[in-house]
């Protein structure tokens, strides 16, 4: 080990003197965020944005002041789920986030682009910089719970969020498939490396319940999420079925109107933070 210069920003050594919060970015001076919850997945297409939206809407219904920071810069979908079409506005104090019908504050790159279908063709450092600005430059006011919708995997943006924001815990989202153990394992181990607790795991598209007979059909195979959660020491598991009404609410931008108890246990755990 070389002699310590006390410049942690340019040092890769994991020494005892390193301040674990040395990379945290300061929140906008006019904002206050009490708790930050990251929503992660080891791969794309498992319903991470859906879970983020459902949790924010559920917490909002309990009277909490909620917000969503959409860190999935190249694949933003949060505004669509809430039916937000207006662009973000700015003032001399910072960027003003959008607001849903029920009052959840939202910022997403789609709210900054001229057209929703314009691609974001940026390199990793630029994307990471935008995510930091969503934290430092946006006027969040007074927020009880902020949910951060992260891109899939364990690359630049998740690392930036874990290092730059005071994340209090993460929710891992998965779907039934043979590779789920490996995919969930990557997300859980990254959280462990960053000393961030895993609050729970959500299995999306877990089953389809027949509306006539009530029988559950496991379209993508039998669920093993409970055994997997036990293996990784995760004590809270939620399952979201394949639900046509939920899909319709997402397509219509009415996710706040869809009420369910699928995430009740995880919501209860977050409330205890």
Short mmCIF file of C-alpha atoms in Angstrom, two decimals:
data_model
loop_
_atom_site.label_atom_id
_atom_site.label_comp_id
_atom_site.label_asym_id
_atom_site.label_seq_id
_atom_site.Cartn_x
_atom_site.Cartn_y
_atom_site.Cartn_z
CA UNK A 1 0.00 0.00 0.00
CA UNK A 2 1.32 3.44 -0.90
CA UNK A 3 1.52 6.29 1.59
CA UNK A 4 -1.92 7.76 2.34
CA UNK A 5 -2.54 11.20 0.84
CA UNK A 6 -6.07 11.46 2.38
CA UNK A 7 -7.45 12.09 -1.10
CA UNK A 8 -10.08 9.33 -1.22
CA UNK A 9 -11.52 10.55 -4.50
CA UNK A 10 -8.38 9.56 -6.42
CA UNK A 11 -7.49 6.46 -4.42
CA UNK A 12 -8.59 2.86 -4.98
CA UNK A 13 -7.31 1.47 -1.68
CA UNK A 14 -9.96 0.17 0.74
CA UNK A 15 -8.18 1.28 3.89
CA UNK A 16 -9.56 1.86 7.38
CA UNK A 17 -9.23 5.62 7.11
CA UNK A 18 -11.48 5.86 4.06
CA UNK A 19 -14.70 7.73 4.79
CA UNK A 20 -17.54 5.55 3.42
CA UNK A 21 -19.62 8.69 2.72
CA UNK A 22 -16.86 10.66 1.05
CA UNK A 23 -18.57 10.47 -2.36
CA UNK A 24 -22.03 11.57 -1.20
CA UNK A 25 -23.45 14.50 -3.14
CA UNK A 26 -25.16 17.33 -1.28
CA UNK A 27 -28.89 17.63 -1.70
CA UNK A 28 -30.29 20.89 -3.07
CA UNK A 29 -30.27 23.40 -0.22
CA UNK A 30 -34.00 24.00 -0.57
CA UNK A 31 -34.85 20.31 -0.37
CA UNK A 32 -35.19 17.71 2.35
CA UNK A 33 -35.39 13.94 1.73
CA UNK A 34 -35.84 11.72 4.75
CA UNK A 35 -35.38 8.20 3.29
CA UNK A 36 -34.02 6.97 -0.05
CA UNK A 37 -34.99 3.52 -1.34
CA UNK A 38 -33.33 2.04 -4.44
CA UNK A 39 -35.21 -0.38 -6.70
CA UNK A 40 -32.78 -2.66 -8.53
CA UNK A 41 -32.65 -5.72 -10.76
CA UNK A 42 -29.93 -7.87 -12.22
CA UNK A 43 -31.52 -7.71 -15.67
CA UNK A 44 -34.02 -5.67 -17.63
CA UNK A 45 -37.67 -6.35 -18.32
CA UNK A 46 -38.61 -7.69 -14.89
CA UNK A 47 -40.88 -4.82 -13.83
CA UNK A 48 -38.56 -2.61 -11.81
CA UNK A 49 -40.30 0.62 -12.85
CA UNK A 50 -43.67 -0.97 -12.11
CA UNK A 51 -42.60 -1.87 -8.58
CA UNK A 52 -41.15 1.62 -8.07
CA UNK A 53 -44.42 3.23 -9.15
CA UNK A 54 -46.59 0.89 -7.07
CA UNK A 55 -44.53 1.51 -3.92
CA UNK A 56 -44.54 5.29 -4.35
CA UNK A 57 -48.30 5.31 -4.98
CA UNK A 58 -48.97 3.04 -2.00
CA UNK A 59 -46.88 5.17 0.36
CA UNK A 60 -48.56 8.31 -0.99
CA UNK A 61 -51.98 6.88 -0.13
CA UNK A 62 -50.88 6.54 3.52
CA UNK A 63 -50.24 10.28 3.66
CA UNK A 64 -46.48 10.19 3.09
CA UNK A 65 -44.80 12.75 0.85
CA UNK A 66 -43.26 10.64 -1.91
CA UNK A 67 -40.93 11.17 -4.85
CA UNK A 68 -39.39 9.15 -7.66
CA UNK A 69 -35.95 9.80 -9.12
CA UNK A 70 -35.88 7.95 -12.44
CA UNK A 71 -32.24 6.91 -12.75
CA UNK A 72 -32.94 4.62 -15.73
CA UNK A 73 -31.80 7.38 -18.07
CA UNK A 74 -31.67 5.36 -21.30
CA UNK A 75 -34.97 3.58 -20.67
CA UNK A 76 -37.20 5.98 -18.73
CA UNK A 77 -40.79 4.85 -18.21
CA UNK A 78 -41.90 6.42 -14.94
CA UNK A 79 -43.66 9.47 -16.51
CA UNK A 80 -45.69 7.15 -18.76
CA UNK A 81 -46.90 5.09 -15.79
CA UNK A 82 -48.24 8.21 -14.08
CA UNK A 83 -49.56 9.90 -17.22
CA UNK A 84 -47.14 12.83 -16.96
CA UNK A 85 -46.68 14.61 -20.29
CA UNK A 86 -45.49 18.04 -19.15
CA UNK A 87 -41.82 18.89 -19.30
CA UNK A 88 -39.79 19.82 -16.23
CA UNK A 89 -39.45 23.53 -15.60
CA UNK A 90 -36.60 25.49 -14.10
CA UNK A 91 -36.14 28.51 -11.88
CA UNK A 92 -33.21 30.44 -10.47
CA UNK A 93 -33.26 28.01 -7.53
CA UNK A 94 -33.13 24.79 -9.54
CA UNK A 95 -35.16 22.29 -11.56
CA UNK A 96 -38.83 21.87 -10.67
CA UNK A 97 -39.93 18.22 -10.72
CA UNK A 98 -43.18 17.05 -12.22
CA UNK A 99 -46.07 16.15 -9.96
CA UNK A 100 -48.63 13.36 -10.32
CA UNK A 101 -52.37 13.76 -9.76
CA UNK A 102 -51.95 12.48 -6.19
CA UNK A 103 -48.90 14.62 -5.41
CA UNK A 104 -45.87 12.38 -5.95
CA UNK A 105 -42.88 14.40 -7.21
CA UNK A 106 -41.07 12.95 -10.24
CA UNK A 107 -37.99 13.70 -12.31
CA UNK A 108 -37.03 11.71 -15.40
CA UNK A 109 -34.91 12.38 -18.46
CA UNK A 110 -38.04 12.11 -20.64
CA UNK A 111 -39.26 15.27 -18.94
CA UNK A 112 -36.20 17.07 -20.32
CA UNK A 113 -36.24 15.75 -23.90
CA UNK A 114 -38.10 17.50 -26.70
CA UNK A 115 -39.81 14.24 -27.74
CA UNK A 116 -40.52 11.22 -25.56
CA UNK A 117 -39.19 8.82 -28.19
CA UNK A 118 -35.87 10.63 -28.65
CA UNK A 119 -33.06 8.19 -27.80
CA UNK A 120 -30.54 9.01 -25.09
CA UNK A 121 -27.23 8.21 -26.79
CA UNK A 122 -24.85 9.20 -24.03
CA UNK A 123 -21.77 7.58 -22.55
CA UNK A 124 -21.69 6.30 -18.99
CA UNK A 125 -20.03 9.31 -17.32
CA UNK A 126 -22.59 11.70 -18.83
CA UNK A 127 -25.49 9.51 -17.68
CA UNK A 128 -24.00 9.26 -14.20
CA UNK A 129 -23.65 13.06 -14.12
CA UNK A 130 -27.33 13.50 -14.99
CA UNK A 131 -28.36 11.19 -12.16
CA UNK A 132 -26.29 13.24 -9.72
CA UNK A 133 -27.96 16.42 -11.00
CA UNK A 134 -31.38 14.89 -10.40
CA UNK A 135 -30.35 14.78 -6.74
CA UNK A 136 -28.43 18.05 -6.41
CA UNK A 137 -30.28 20.40 -8.78
CA UNK A 138 -33.94 19.41 -8.36
CA UNK A 139 -36.15 21.22 -5.84
CA UNK A 140 -37.64 18.25 -4.00
CA UNK A 141 -39.08 20.29 -1.12
CA UNK A 142 -39.84 18.08 1.91
CA UNK A 143 -39.97 14.37 0.98
CA UNK A 144 -40.59 11.47 3.34
CA UNK A 145 -39.65 8.67 0.95
CA UNK A 146 -37.80 8.90 -2.34
CA UNK A 147 -37.74 5.83 -4.59
CA UNK A 148 -34.92 5.56 -7.11
CA UNK A 149 -35.74 3.53 -10.22
CA UNK A 150 -32.36 2.19 -11.34
CA UNK A 151 -31.29 0.72 -14.66
CA UNK A 152 -30.67 -3.04 -14.69
CA UNK A 153 -27.32 -4.55 -13.85
CA UNK A 154 -24.40 -3.44 -11.72
CA UNK A 155 -22.79 -0.79 -13.91
CA UNK A 156 -22.06 2.92 -13.78
CA UNK A 157 -25.45 4.26 -12.73
CA UNK A 158 -26.21 1.85 -9.85
CA UNK A 159 -22.69 2.45 -8.55
CA UNK A 160 -23.19 6.21 -8.86
CA UNK A 161 -26.47 6.05 -6.96
CA UNK A 162 -25.01 3.88 -4.19
CA UNK A 163 -22.01 6.16 -3.77
CA UNK A 164 -23.62 9.56 -4.35
CA UNK A 165 -27.02 9.26 -2.64
CA UNK A 166 -27.66 8.31 1.01
CA UNK A 167 -29.48 5.08 0.12
CA UNK A 168 -31.18 3.56 3.17
CA UNK A 169 -32.00 0.23 1.53
CA UNK A 170 -32.85 -1.49 -1.73
CA UNK A 171 -35.66 -3.61 -3.11
CA UNK A 172 -34.61 -6.34 -5.56
CA UNK A 173 -37.03 -7.14 -8.40
CA UNK A 174 -36.97 -10.47 -10.25
CA UNK A 175 -39.18 -12.67 -12.43
CA UNK A 176 -39.61 -16.46 -12.47
CA UNK A 177 -36.89 -18.03 -14.62
CA UNK A 178 -34.05 -20.51 -14.42
CA UNK A 179 -31.38 -17.80 -14.17
CA UNK A 180 -33.08 -15.92 -11.34
CA UNK A 181 -30.63 -17.09 -8.67
CA UNK A 182 -27.61 -15.77 -10.56
CA UNK A 183 -29.37 -12.50 -11.47
CA UNK A 184 -30.62 -11.80 -7.95
CA UNK A 185 -27.26 -12.84 -6.52
CA UNK A 186 -25.45 -10.13 -8.48
CA UNK A 187 -27.75 -7.39 -7.20
CA UNK A 188 -27.61 -8.63 -3.60
CA UNK A 189 -23.83 -8.95 -3.59
CA UNK A 190 -23.38 -5.47 -5.02
CA UNK A 191 -25.54 -4.10 -2.21
CA UNK A 192 -23.43 -5.99 0.31
CA UNK A 193 -20.25 -4.52 -1.18
CA UNK A 194 -21.72 -1.04 -0.72
CA UNK A 195 -22.98 -1.82 2.81
CA UNK A 196 -26.60 -1.17 1.85
CA UNK A 197 -29.30 -3.41 3.36
CA UNK A 198 -31.67 -5.42 1.16
CA UNK A 199 -35.17 -4.67 2.46
CA UNK A 200 -36.99 -7.25 0.38
CA UNK A 201 -37.39 -9.02 -2.93
CA UNK A 202 -40.34 -8.75 -5.33
CA UNK A 203 -41.18 -11.46 -7.82
CA UNK A 204 -43.11 -9.93 -10.70
CA UNK A 205 -45.27 -11.98 -13.10
CA UNK A 206 -45.24 -14.70 -10.45
CA UNK A 207 -48.46 -16.37 -11.57
CA UNK A 208 -51.80 -15.87 -13.31
CA UNK A 209 -54.98 -16.38 -11.32
CA UNK A 210 -57.91 -17.65 -13.36
CA UNK A 211 -60.85 -15.22 -12.93
CA UNK A 212 -63.34 -18.11 -13.23
CA UNK A 213 -62.01 -20.83 -10.94
CA UNK A 214 -59.39 -18.93 -8.92
CA UNK A 215 -56.64 -21.45 -9.69
CA UNK A 216 -53.12 -20.08 -9.96
CA UNK A 217 -51.21 -20.89 -13.13
CA UNK A 218 -47.43 -20.49 -13.08
CA UNK A 219 -46.89 -19.33 -16.65
CA UNK A 220 -43.11 -18.99 -16.33
CA UNK A 221 -42.63 -22.03 -14.11
CA UNK A 222 -43.00 -22.73 -10.40
CA UNK A 223 -41.74 -20.01 -8.11
CA UNK A 224 -38.57 -20.60 -6.09
CA UNK A 225 -38.30 -17.06 -4.80
CA UNK A 226 -38.92 -17.99 -1.15
CA UNK A 227 -36.05 -20.47 -1.13
CA UNK A 228 -33.85 -17.95 -2.91
CA UNK A 229 -34.70 -15.22 -0.41
CA UNK A 230 -33.81 -17.57 2.43
CA UNK A 231 -30.47 -18.37 0.81
CA UNK A 232 -29.52 -14.69 0.65
CA UNK A 233 -30.91 -13.88 4.09
CA UNK A 234 -33.82 -11.79 2.80
CA UNK A 235 -36.79 -12.03 5.15
CA UNK A 236 -39.42 -10.11 3.16
CA UNK A 237 -40.87 -11.42 -0.12
CA UNK A 238 -43.72 -10.06 -2.24
CA UNK A 239 -45.28 -11.55 -5.37
CA UNK A 240 -47.09 -9.67 -8.12
CA UNK A 241 -49.25 -11.76 -10.48
CA UNK A 242 -49.89 -11.28 -14.16
CA UNK A 243 -52.88 -8.95 -13.87
CA UNK A 244 -54.67 -7.49 -16.93
CA UNK A 245 -56.12 -4.63 -14.85
CA UNK A 246 -52.63 -3.66 -13.70
CA UNK A 247 -51.35 -3.67 -17.28
CA UNK A 248 -54.28 -1.52 -18.37
CA UNK A 249 -53.59 0.99 -15.57
CA UNK A 250 -49.95 1.26 -16.69
CA UNK A 251 -50.88 1.81 -20.32
CA UNK A 252 -53.41 4.48 -19.37
CA UNK A 253 -50.99 6.31 -17.06
CA UNK A 254 -53.28 5.58 -14.11
CA UNK A 255 -50.97 3.53 -11.91
CA UNK A 256 -52.02 5.61 -8.88
CA UNK A 257 -55.60 4.40 -9.27
CA UNK A 258 -54.59 0.74 -9.04
CA UNK A 259 -54.87 -0.38 -5.41
CA UNK A 260 -53.47 -3.70 -4.24
CA UNK A 261 -51.88 -5.43 -1.26
CA UNK A 262 -49.12 -7.23 -3.16
CA UNK A 263 -46.36 -5.08 -1.64
CA UNK A 264 -47.90 -4.66 1.81
CA UNK A 265 -45.13 -6.43 3.74
CA UNK A 266 -42.35 -4.50 2.04
CA UNK A 267 -44.21 -1.21 2.51
CA UNK A 268 -44.58 -2.01 6.20
CA UNK A 269 -40.85 -2.69 6.48
CA UNK A 270 -39.97 0.58 4.74
CA UNK A 271 -42.27 2.45 7.14
CA UNK A 272 -40.19 1.16 10.03
CA UNK A 273 -36.90 2.59 8.73
#
